Short mmCIF file of C-alpha atoms in Angstrom, two decimals:
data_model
loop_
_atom_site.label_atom_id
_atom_site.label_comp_id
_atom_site.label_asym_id
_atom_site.label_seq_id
_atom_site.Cartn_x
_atom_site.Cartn_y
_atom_site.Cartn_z
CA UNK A 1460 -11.17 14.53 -10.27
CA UNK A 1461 -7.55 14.38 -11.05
CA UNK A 1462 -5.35 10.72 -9.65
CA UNK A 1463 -2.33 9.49 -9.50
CA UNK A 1464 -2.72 5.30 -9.54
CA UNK A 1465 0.16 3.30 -8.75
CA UNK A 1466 -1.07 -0.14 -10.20
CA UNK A 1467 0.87 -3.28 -9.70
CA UNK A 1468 1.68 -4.39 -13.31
CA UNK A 1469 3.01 -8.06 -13.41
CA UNK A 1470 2.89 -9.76 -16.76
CA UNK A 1471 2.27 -13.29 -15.65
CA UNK A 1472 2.70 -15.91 -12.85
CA UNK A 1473 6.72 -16.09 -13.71
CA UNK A 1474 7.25 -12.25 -14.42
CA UNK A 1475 9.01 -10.59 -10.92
CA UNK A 1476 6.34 -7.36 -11.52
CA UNK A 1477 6.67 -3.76 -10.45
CA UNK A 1478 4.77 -1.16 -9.48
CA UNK A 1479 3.68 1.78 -12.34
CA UNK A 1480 2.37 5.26 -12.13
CA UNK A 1481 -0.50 6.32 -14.09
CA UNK A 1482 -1.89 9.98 -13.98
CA UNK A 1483 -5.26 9.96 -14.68
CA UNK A 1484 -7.96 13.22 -15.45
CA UNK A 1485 -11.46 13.77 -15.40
CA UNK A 1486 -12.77 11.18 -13.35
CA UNK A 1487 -16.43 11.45 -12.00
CA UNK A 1488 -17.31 10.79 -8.03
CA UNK A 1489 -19.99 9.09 -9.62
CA UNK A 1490 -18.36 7.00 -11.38
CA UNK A 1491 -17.44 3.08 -9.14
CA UNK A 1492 -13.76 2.20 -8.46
CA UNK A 1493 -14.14 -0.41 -11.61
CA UNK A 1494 -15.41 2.15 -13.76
CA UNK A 1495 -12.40 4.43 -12.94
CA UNK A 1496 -10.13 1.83 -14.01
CA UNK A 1497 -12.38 0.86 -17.60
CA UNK A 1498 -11.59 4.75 -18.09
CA UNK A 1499 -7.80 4.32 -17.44
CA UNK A 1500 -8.22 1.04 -19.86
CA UNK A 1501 -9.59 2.68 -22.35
CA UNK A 1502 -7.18 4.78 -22.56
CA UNK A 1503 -4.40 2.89 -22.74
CA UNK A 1504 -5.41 0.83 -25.55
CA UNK A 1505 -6.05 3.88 -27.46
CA UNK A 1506 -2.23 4.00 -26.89
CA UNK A 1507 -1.52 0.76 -28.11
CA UNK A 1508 -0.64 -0.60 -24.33
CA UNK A 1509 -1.23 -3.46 -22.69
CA UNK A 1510 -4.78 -2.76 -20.38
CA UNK A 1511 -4.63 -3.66 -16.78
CA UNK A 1512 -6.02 -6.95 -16.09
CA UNK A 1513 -8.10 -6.94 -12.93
CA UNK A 1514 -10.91 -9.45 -12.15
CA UNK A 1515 -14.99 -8.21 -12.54
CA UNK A 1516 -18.04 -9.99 -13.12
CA UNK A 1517 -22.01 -9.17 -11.30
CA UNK A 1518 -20.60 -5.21 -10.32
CA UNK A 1519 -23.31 -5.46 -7.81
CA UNK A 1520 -21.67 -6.92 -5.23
CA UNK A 1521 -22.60 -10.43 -4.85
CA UNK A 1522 -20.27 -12.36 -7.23
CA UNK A 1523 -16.91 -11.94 -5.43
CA UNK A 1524 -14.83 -11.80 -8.41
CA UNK A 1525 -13.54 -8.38 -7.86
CA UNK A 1526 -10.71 -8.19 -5.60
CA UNK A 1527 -7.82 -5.48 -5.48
CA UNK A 1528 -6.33 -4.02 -2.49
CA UNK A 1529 -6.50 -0.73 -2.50
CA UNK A 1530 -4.47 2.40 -0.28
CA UNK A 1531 -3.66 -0.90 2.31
CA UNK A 1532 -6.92 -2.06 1.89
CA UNK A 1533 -8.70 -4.62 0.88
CA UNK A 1534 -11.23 -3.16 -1.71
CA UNK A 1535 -10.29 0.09 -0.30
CA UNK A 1536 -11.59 2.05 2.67
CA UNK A 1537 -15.28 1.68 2.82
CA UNK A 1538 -16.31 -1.08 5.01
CA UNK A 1539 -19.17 -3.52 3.76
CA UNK A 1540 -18.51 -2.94 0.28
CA UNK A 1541 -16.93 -5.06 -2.62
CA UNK A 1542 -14.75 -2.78 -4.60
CA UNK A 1543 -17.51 -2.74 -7.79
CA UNK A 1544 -19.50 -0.79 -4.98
CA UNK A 1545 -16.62 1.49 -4.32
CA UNK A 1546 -17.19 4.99 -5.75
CA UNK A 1547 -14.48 7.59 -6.33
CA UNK A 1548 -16.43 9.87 -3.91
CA UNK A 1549 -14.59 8.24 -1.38
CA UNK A 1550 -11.28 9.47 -2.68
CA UNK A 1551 -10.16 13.08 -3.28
CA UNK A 1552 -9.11 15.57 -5.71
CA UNK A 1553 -5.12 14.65 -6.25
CA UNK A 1554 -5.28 11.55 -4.28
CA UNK A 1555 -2.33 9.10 -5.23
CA UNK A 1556 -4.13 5.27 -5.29
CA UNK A 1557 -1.81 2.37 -4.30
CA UNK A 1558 -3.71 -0.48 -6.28
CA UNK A 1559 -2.13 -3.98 -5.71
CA UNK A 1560 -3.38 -7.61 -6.33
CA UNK A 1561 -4.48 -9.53 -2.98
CA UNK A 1562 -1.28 -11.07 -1.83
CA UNK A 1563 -0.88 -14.57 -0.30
CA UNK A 1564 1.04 -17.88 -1.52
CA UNK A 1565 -2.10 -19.66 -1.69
CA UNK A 1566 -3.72 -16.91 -4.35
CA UNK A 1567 -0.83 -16.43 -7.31
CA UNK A 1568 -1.01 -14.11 -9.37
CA UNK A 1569 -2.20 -15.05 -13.11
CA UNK A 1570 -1.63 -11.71 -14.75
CA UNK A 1571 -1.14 -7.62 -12.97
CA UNK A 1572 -4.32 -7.66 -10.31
CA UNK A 1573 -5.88 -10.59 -11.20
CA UNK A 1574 -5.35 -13.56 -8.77
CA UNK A 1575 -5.77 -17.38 -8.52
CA UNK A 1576 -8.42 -17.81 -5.81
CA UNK A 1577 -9.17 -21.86 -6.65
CA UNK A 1578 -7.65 -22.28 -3.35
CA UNK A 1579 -11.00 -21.38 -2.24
CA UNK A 1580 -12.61 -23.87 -4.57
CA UNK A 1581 -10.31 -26.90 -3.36
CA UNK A 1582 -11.60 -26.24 0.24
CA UNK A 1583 -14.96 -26.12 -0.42
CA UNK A 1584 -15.07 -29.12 -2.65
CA UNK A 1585 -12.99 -30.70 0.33
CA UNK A 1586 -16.66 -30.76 2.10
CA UNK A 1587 -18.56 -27.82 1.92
CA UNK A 1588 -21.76 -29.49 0.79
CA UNK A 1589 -24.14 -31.55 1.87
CA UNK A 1590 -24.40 -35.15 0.42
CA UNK A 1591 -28.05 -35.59 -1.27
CA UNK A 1592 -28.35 -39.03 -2.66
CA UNK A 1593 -30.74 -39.47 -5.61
CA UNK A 1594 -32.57 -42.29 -3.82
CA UNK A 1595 -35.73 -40.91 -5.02
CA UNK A 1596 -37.31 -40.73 -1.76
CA UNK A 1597 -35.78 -37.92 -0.99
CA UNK A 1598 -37.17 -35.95 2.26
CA UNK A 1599 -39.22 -32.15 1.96
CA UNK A 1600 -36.85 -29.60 3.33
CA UNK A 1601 -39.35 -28.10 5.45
CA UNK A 1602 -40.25 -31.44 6.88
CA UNK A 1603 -37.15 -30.64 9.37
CA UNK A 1604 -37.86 -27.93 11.89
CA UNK A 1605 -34.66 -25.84 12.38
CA UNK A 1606 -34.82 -22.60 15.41
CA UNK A 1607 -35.47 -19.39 13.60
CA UNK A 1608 -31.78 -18.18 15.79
CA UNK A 1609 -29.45 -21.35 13.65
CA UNK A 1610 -31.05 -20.53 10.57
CA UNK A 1611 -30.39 -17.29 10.65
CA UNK A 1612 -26.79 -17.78 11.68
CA UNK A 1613 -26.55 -20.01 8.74
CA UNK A 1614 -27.70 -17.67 6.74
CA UNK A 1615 -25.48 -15.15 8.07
CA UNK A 1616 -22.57 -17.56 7.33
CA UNK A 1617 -23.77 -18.62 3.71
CA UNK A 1618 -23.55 -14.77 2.63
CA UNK A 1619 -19.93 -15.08 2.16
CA UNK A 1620 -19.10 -14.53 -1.53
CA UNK A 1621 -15.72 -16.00 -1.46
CA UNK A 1622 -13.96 -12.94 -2.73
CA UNK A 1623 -10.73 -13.28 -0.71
CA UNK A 1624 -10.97 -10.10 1.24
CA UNK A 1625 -10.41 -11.95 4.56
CA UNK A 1626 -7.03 -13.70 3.31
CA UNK A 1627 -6.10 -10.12 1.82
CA UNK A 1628 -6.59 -8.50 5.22
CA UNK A 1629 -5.37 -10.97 7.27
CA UNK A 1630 -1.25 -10.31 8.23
CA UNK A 1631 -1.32 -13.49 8.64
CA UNK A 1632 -2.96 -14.60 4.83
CA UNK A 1633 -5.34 -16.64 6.86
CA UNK A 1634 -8.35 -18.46 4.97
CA UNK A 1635 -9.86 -18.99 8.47
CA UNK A 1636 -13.18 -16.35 8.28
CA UNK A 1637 -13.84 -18.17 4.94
CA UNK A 1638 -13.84 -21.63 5.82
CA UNK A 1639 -15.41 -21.03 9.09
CA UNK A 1640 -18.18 -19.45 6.85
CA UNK A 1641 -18.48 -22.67 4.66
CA UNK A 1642 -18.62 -24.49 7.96
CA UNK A 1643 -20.94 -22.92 9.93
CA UNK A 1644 -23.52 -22.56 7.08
CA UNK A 1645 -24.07 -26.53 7.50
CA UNK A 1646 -22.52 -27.51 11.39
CA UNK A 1647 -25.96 -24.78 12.17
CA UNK A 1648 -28.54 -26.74 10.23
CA UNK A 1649 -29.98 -30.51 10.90
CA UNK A 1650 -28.80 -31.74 7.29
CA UNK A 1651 -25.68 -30.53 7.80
CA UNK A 1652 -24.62 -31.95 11.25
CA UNK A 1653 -24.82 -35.69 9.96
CA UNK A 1654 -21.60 -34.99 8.04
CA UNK A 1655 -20.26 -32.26 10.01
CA UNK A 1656 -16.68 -33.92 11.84
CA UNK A 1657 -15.75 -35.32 8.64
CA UNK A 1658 -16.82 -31.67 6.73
CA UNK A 1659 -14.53 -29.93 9.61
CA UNK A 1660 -11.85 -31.70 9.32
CA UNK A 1661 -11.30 -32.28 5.61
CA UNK A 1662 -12.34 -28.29 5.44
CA UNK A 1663 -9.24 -27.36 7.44
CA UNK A 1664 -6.83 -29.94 6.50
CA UNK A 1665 -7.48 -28.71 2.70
CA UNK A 1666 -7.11 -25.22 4.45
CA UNK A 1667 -3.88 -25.78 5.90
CA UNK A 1668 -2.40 -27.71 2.55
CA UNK A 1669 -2.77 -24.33 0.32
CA UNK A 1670 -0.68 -22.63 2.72
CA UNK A 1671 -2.56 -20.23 4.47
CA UNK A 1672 -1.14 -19.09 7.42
CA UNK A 1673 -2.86 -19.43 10.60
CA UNK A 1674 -5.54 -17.25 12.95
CA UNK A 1675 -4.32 -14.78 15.26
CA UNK A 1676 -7.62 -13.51 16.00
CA UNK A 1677 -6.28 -9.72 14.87
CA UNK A 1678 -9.96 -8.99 13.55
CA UNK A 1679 -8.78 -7.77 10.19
CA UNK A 1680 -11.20 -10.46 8.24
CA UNK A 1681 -13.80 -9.43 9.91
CA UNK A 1682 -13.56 -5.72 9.96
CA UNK A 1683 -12.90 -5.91 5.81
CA UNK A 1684 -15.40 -8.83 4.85
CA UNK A 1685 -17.71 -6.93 2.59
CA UNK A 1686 -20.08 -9.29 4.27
CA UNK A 1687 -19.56 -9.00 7.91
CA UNK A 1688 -19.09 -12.52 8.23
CA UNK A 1689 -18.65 -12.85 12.26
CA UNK A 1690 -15.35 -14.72 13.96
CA UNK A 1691 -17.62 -16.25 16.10
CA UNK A 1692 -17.96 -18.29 12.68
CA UNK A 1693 -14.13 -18.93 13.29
CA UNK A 1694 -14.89 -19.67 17.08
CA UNK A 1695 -17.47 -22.14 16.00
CA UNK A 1696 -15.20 -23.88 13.45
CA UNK A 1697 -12.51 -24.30 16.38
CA UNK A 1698 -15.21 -25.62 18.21
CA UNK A 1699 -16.31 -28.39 15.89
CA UNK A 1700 -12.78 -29.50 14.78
CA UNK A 1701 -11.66 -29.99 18.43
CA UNK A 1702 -14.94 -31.37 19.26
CA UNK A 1703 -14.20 -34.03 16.15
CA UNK A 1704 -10.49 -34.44 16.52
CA UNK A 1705 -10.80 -35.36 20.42
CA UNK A 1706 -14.27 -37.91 19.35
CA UNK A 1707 -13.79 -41.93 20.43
CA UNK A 1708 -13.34 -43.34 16.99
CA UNK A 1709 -15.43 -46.54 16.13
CA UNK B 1061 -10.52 -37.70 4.29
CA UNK B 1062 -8.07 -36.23 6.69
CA UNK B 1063 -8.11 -38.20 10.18
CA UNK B 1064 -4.24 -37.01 11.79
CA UNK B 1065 -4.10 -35.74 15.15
CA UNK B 1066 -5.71 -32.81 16.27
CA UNK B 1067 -2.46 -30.69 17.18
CA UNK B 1068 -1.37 -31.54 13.86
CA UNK B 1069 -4.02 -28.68 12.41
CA UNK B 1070 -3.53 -24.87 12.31
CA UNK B 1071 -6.86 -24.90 14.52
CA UNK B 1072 -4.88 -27.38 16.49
CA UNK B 1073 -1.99 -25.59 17.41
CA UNK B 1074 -3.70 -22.41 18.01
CA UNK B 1075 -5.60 -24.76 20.53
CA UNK B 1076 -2.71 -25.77 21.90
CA UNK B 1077 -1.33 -22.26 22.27
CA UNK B 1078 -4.29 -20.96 24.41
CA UNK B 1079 -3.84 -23.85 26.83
CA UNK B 1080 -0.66 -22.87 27.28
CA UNK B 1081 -1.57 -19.28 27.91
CA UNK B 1082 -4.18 -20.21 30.42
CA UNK B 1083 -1.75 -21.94 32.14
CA UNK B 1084 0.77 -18.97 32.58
CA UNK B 1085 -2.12 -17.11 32.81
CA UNK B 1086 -2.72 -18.67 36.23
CA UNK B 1087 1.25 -18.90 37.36
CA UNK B 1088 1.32 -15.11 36.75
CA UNK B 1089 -1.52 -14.41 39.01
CA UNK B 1090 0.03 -16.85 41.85
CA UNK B 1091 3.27 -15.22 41.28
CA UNK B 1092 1.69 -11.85 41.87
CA UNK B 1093 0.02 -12.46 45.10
CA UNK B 1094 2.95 -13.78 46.75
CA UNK B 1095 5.00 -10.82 45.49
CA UNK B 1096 2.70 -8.51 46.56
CA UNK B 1097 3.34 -9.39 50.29
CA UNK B 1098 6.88 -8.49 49.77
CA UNK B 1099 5.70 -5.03 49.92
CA UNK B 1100 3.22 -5.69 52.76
CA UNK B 1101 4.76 -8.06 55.08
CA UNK B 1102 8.64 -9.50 54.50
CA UNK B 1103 8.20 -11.97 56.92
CA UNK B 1104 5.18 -13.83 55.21
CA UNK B 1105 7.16 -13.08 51.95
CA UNK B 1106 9.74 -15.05 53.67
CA UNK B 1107 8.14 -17.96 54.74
CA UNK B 1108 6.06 -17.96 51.39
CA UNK B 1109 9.38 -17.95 49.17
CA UNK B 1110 10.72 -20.77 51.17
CA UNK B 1111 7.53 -23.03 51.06
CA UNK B 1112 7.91 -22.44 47.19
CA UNK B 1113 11.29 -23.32 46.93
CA UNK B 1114 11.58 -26.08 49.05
CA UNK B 1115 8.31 -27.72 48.49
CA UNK B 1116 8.96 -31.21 46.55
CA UNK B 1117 5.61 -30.98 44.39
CA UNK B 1118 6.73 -27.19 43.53
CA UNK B 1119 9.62 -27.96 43.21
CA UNK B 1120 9.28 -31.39 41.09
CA UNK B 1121 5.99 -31.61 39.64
CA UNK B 1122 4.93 -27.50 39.02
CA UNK B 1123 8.24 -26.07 38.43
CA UNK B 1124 8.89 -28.60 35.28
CA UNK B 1125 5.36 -28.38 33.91
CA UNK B 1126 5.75 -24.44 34.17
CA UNK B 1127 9.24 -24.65 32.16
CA UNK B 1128 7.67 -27.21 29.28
CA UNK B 1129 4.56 -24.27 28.82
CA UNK B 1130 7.22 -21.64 28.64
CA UNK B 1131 9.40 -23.05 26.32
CA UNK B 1132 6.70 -24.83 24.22
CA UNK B 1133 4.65 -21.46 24.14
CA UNK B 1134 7.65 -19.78 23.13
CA UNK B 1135 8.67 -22.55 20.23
CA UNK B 1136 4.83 -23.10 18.94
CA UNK B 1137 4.54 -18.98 18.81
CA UNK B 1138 7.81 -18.87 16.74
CA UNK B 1139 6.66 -21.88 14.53
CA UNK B 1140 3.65 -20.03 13.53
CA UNK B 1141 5.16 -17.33 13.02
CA UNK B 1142 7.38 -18.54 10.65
CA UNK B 1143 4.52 -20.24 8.62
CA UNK B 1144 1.80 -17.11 9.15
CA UNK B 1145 5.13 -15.17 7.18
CA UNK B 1146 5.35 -17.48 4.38
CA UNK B 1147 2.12 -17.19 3.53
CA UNK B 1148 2.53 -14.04 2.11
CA UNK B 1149 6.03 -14.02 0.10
CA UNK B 1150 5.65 -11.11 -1.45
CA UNK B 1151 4.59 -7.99 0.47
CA UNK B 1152 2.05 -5.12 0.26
CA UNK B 1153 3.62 -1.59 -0.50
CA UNK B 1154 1.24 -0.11 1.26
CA UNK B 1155 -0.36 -1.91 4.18
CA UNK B 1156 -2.80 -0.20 6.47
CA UNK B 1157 -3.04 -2.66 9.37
CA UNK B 1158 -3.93 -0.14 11.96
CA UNK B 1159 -7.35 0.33 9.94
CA UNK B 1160 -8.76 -3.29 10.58
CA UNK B 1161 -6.85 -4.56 14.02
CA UNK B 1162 -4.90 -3.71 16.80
CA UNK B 1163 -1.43 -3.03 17.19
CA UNK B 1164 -0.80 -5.76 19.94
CA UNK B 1165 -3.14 -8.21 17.84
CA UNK B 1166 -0.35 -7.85 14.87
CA UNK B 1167 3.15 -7.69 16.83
CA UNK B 1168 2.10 -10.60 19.45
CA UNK B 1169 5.65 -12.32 18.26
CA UNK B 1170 7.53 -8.76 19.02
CA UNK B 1171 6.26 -8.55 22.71
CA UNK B 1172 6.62 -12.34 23.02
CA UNK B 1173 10.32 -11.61 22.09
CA UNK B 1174 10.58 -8.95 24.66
CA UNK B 1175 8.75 -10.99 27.37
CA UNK B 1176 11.48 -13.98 26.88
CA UNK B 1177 14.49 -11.76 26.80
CA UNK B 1178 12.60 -10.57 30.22
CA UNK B 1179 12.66 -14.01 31.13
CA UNK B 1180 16.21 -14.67 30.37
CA UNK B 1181 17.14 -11.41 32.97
CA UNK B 1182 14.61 -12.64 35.50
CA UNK B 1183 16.44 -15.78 35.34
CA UNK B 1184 19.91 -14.94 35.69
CA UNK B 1185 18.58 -12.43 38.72
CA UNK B 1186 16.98 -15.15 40.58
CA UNK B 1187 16.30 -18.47 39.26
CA UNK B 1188 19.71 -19.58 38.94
CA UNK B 1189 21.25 -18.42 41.95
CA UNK B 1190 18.58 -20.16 44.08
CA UNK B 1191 19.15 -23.62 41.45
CA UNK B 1192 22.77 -23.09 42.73
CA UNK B 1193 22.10 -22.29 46.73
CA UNK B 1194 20.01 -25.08 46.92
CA UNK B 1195 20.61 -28.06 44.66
CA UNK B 1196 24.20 -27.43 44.13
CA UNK B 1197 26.03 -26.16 47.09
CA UNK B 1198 23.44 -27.98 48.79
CA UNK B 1199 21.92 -25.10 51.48
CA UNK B 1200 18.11 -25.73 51.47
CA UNK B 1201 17.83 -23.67 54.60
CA UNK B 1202 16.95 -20.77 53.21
CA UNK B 1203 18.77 -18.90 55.76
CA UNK B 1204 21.92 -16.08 56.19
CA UNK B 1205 23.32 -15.13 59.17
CA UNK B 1206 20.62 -16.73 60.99
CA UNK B 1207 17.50 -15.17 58.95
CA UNK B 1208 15.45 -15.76 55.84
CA UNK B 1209 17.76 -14.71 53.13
CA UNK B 1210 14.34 -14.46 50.36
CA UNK B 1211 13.81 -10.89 51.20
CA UNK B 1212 17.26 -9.33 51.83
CA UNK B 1213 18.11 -10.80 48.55
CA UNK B 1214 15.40 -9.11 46.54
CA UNK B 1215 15.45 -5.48 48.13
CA UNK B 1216 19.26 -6.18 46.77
CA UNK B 1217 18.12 -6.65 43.36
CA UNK B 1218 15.68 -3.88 42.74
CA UNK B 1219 18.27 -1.62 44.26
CA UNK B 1220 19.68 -0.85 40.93
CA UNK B 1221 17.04 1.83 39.40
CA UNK B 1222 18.41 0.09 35.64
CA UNK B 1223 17.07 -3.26 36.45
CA UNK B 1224 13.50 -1.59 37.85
CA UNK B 1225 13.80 0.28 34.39
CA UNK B 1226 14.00 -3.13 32.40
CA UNK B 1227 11.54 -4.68 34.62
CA UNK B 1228 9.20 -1.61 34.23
CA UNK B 1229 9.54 -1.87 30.36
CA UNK B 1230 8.98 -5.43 30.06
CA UNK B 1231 5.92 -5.54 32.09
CA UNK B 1232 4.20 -2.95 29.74
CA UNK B 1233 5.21 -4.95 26.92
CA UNK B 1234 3.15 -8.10 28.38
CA UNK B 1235 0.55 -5.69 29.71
CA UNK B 1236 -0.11 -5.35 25.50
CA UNK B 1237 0.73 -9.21 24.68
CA UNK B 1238 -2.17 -9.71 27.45
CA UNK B 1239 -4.75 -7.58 25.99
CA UNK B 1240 -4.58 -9.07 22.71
CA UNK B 1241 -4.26 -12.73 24.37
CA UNK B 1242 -6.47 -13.10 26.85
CA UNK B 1243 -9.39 -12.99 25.02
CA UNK B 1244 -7.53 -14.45 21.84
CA UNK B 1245 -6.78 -17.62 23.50
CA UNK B 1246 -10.39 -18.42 24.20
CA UNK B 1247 -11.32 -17.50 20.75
CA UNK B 1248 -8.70 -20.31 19.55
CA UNK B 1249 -10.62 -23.04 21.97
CA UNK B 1250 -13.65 -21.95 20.63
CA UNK B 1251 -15.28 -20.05 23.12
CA UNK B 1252 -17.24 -17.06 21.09
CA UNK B 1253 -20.32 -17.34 23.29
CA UNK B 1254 -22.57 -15.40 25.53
CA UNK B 1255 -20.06 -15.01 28.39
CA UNK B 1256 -17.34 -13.59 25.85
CA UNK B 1257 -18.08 -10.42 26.19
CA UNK B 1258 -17.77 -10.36 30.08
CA UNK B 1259 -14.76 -12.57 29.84
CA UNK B 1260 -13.22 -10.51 27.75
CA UNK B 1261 -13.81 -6.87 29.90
CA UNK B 1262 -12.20 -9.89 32.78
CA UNK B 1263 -9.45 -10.29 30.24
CA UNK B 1264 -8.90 -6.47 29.86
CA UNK B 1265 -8.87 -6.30 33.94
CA UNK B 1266 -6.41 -8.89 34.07
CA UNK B 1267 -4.01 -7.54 31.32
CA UNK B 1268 -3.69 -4.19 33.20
CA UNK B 1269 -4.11 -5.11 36.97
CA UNK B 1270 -1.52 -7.78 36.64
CA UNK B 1271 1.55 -6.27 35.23
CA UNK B 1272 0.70 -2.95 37.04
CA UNK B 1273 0.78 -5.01 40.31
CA UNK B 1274 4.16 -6.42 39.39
CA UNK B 1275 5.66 -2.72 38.26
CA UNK B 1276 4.18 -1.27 41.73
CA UNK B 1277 6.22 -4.00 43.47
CA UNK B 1278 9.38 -3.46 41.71
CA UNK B 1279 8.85 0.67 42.22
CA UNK B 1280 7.99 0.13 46.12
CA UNK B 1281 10.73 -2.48 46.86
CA UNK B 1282 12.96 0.44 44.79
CA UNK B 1283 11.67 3.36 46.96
CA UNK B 1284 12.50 0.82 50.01
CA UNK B 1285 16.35 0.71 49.27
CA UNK B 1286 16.40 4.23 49.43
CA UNK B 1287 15.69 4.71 52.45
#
């Protein structure tokens, strides 16, 4: 396969950035999106250029360090996928690929495609955990019966991999689908709920410091989470902030 | 830890938003079934128009709540707005919303817009002649030349095919700020539940039915001048 990649090439956090066209040759279908773009690296070091930076880790699809949006997309046009899963089947012969860093205020860019998601980290250290204290007496897990339907929803919620996607997708650069994730994965399960209005509310207020904007229920998270995280995870976060907002306080 | 008011949250506002919408939601619906007998029968139009306007708790206690959710559903859309845009400073060249969401679910601000500058016509067309009949030359009578005036007055309106045009226009533009809302609004208070899908098919109902009832009135009270 023959490309044209237009790659968004930005130096550092300061540098204004620009968009640059690189043909490329000889690519495999085979070969996954990340692979296409070790092949373009490759070869520009062989020319004594800079190599585009873009974030990578597992390439299986469970890590959520790739990102890039791709043709308008966040990593690109198959749905369900990370873009490590991507594969270059998906694109044609001659394509031109628009390749661009996930774009929000709350995730800078460090350096061309790769991004600052600690955003992400800040929220979930906000509350998205459950307090085990090492009293020693500490109780058997299985010792609390939980309905097979909230544990699976729980699970459903804890399979977000933080990648970003969501905020990416979102018009509105929304972090919404993943906090409501973070949320849900405890408000569903009996250890959770003990600390779940404080976990809501410090969740969203962390949320809403980054400067994300806010939810306009478009449906773009969803449709693009490599996941399929639900926004009935964002319904359920609504839920349990209003639910701890409007609480008597004692 | 974070304990400040609920509505002063992102999930807050949005709350705050759908209870607004709800609420003109409703007045829409009321709004349209008194219309409709314009078309049907002028005289209960009549009598219906002048029970609205005259009515102290309409008058006092509904007509100022209805204002504050206009202009506060108007002020709290335009305040998100302005944040939901600076969250993203810099742009994508190439953005393919129409592959994950809807075009109404995107350009709710842009039919909002249109709706209001509806508003502002619909206002200078009837609200503030009737402010000026009754509360400031004083006439609550409702009458002219020894009849209900309500009628008379509107088939004079919609006699000009340009304002049935605008009317027309602005009607399908909340027909799409509808279908996005309607079920939007009860995903921002939370309610993703077993009757969602049902409410929502309600909610799709609703969006068409009710602006299509108020573009049939407008057409019909046209046709009327003509003859």
């Amino acid at each position: 396969m023959n490309l044209t990649l237009k790659i968004w090439r930005q130096k550092n956090a300061d540098d204004k950035g620009q968009m640059v066209e690189y043909p490329i040759s000889d690519i495999s279908p085979d070969m996954s999106f990340l692979e296409m773009l070790d092949v373009l690296n490759e070869g520009l070091v062989a020319k004594d250029e800079a190599p585009v930076a873009f974030d990578h880790d597992c390439r299986e699809g469970i890590c959520g360090m790739c990102s890039l949006h791709i043709n308008g997309e966040p990593h690109g046009p198959d749905r369900g996928v990370t873009t490590c899963q991507l594969h270059m089947r998906s694109f044609k012969d001659g394509d031109t690929i628009y390749i661009e860093p996930f774009r929000a205020k709350a995730f800078p860019i460090i350096k061309d495609l790769v991004v600052d998601r600690s955003a992400f980290d800040r929220i979930q250290h906000a509350g998205g955990y459950v307090s085990v204290n090492t009293s020693g007496n500490t109780q058997d897990a299985n010792s609390l019966p939980v309905p097979k339907a909230d544990a699976d929803m729980a699970f459903d919620a804890a399979t977000c991999i933080g990648c970003g996607a969501c905020v990416a997708a979102c018009k509105n650069s929304s972090a919404m689908l993943f906090t409501s994730a973070k949320v849900s994965q405890y408000a569903l399960l009996p250890q959770g709920k003990i600390e779940a209005s404080n976990r809501v509310q410090n969740m969203v207020a962390q949320m809403d410091a980054e400067g994300f904007g806010n939810c306009s229920n478009t449906g773009a998270c969803e449709a693009e989470c490599p996941k399929g995280i639900s926004l009935e995870n964002i319904a359920r976060m609504n839920r349990e902030l209003i639910k701890a907002k409007s609480a008597v306080k004692h | 830890m974070s304990k400040s008011g609920l509505f002063k949250s992102s999930v807050g506002r949005k709350f705050a938003m759908a209870l607004s919408a709800l609420f003109l939601m409703i007045f829409l619906l009321q709004h349209l079934v008194i219309n409709i007998t314009a078309v049907f029968s002028p005289d209960t139009f009549n009598e219906l128009s002048h029970f609205m306007g005259t009515n102290p708790a309409v008058q006092f206690l509904a007509q100022p709540i209805l204002i504050f959710a206009v202009v506060f559903h108007f002020v709290m859309g335009m305040y998100l707005e302005t944040q939901n845009r600076a969250a993203r400073p810099v742009s994508y060249k190439n953005y393919k919303g129409g592959a994950n969401s809807s075009w109404m679910s995107r350009n709710m601000a842009i039919s909002g817009l249109v709706i209001l500058a509806f508003l502002v016509l619909h206002f200078i067309d009837f609200w503030f002649p009737e402010i000026n009949t009754k509360y400031i030359v004083g006439d609550m009578s409702g009458m002219h030349n020894g009849e209900y005036r309500y009628y008379e007055e509107l088939l004079h309106k919609f006699a000009n095919p340009a304002r049935v045009i605008a009317y027309v226009v602005a009607f399908g533009l909340l027909a799409l700020h509808l279908l996005h809302g309607f079920g939007s609004a009860f995903q921002s208070m939370g309610q993703n539940n077993k009757y969602i899908d049902g409410l929502k098919k309600f909610g799709v109902f609703y969006s068409i039915a009710v602006p299509l009832g108020f573009i049939l009135i407008a057409i019909s009270l046209y046709v009327t001048t003509l003859n």
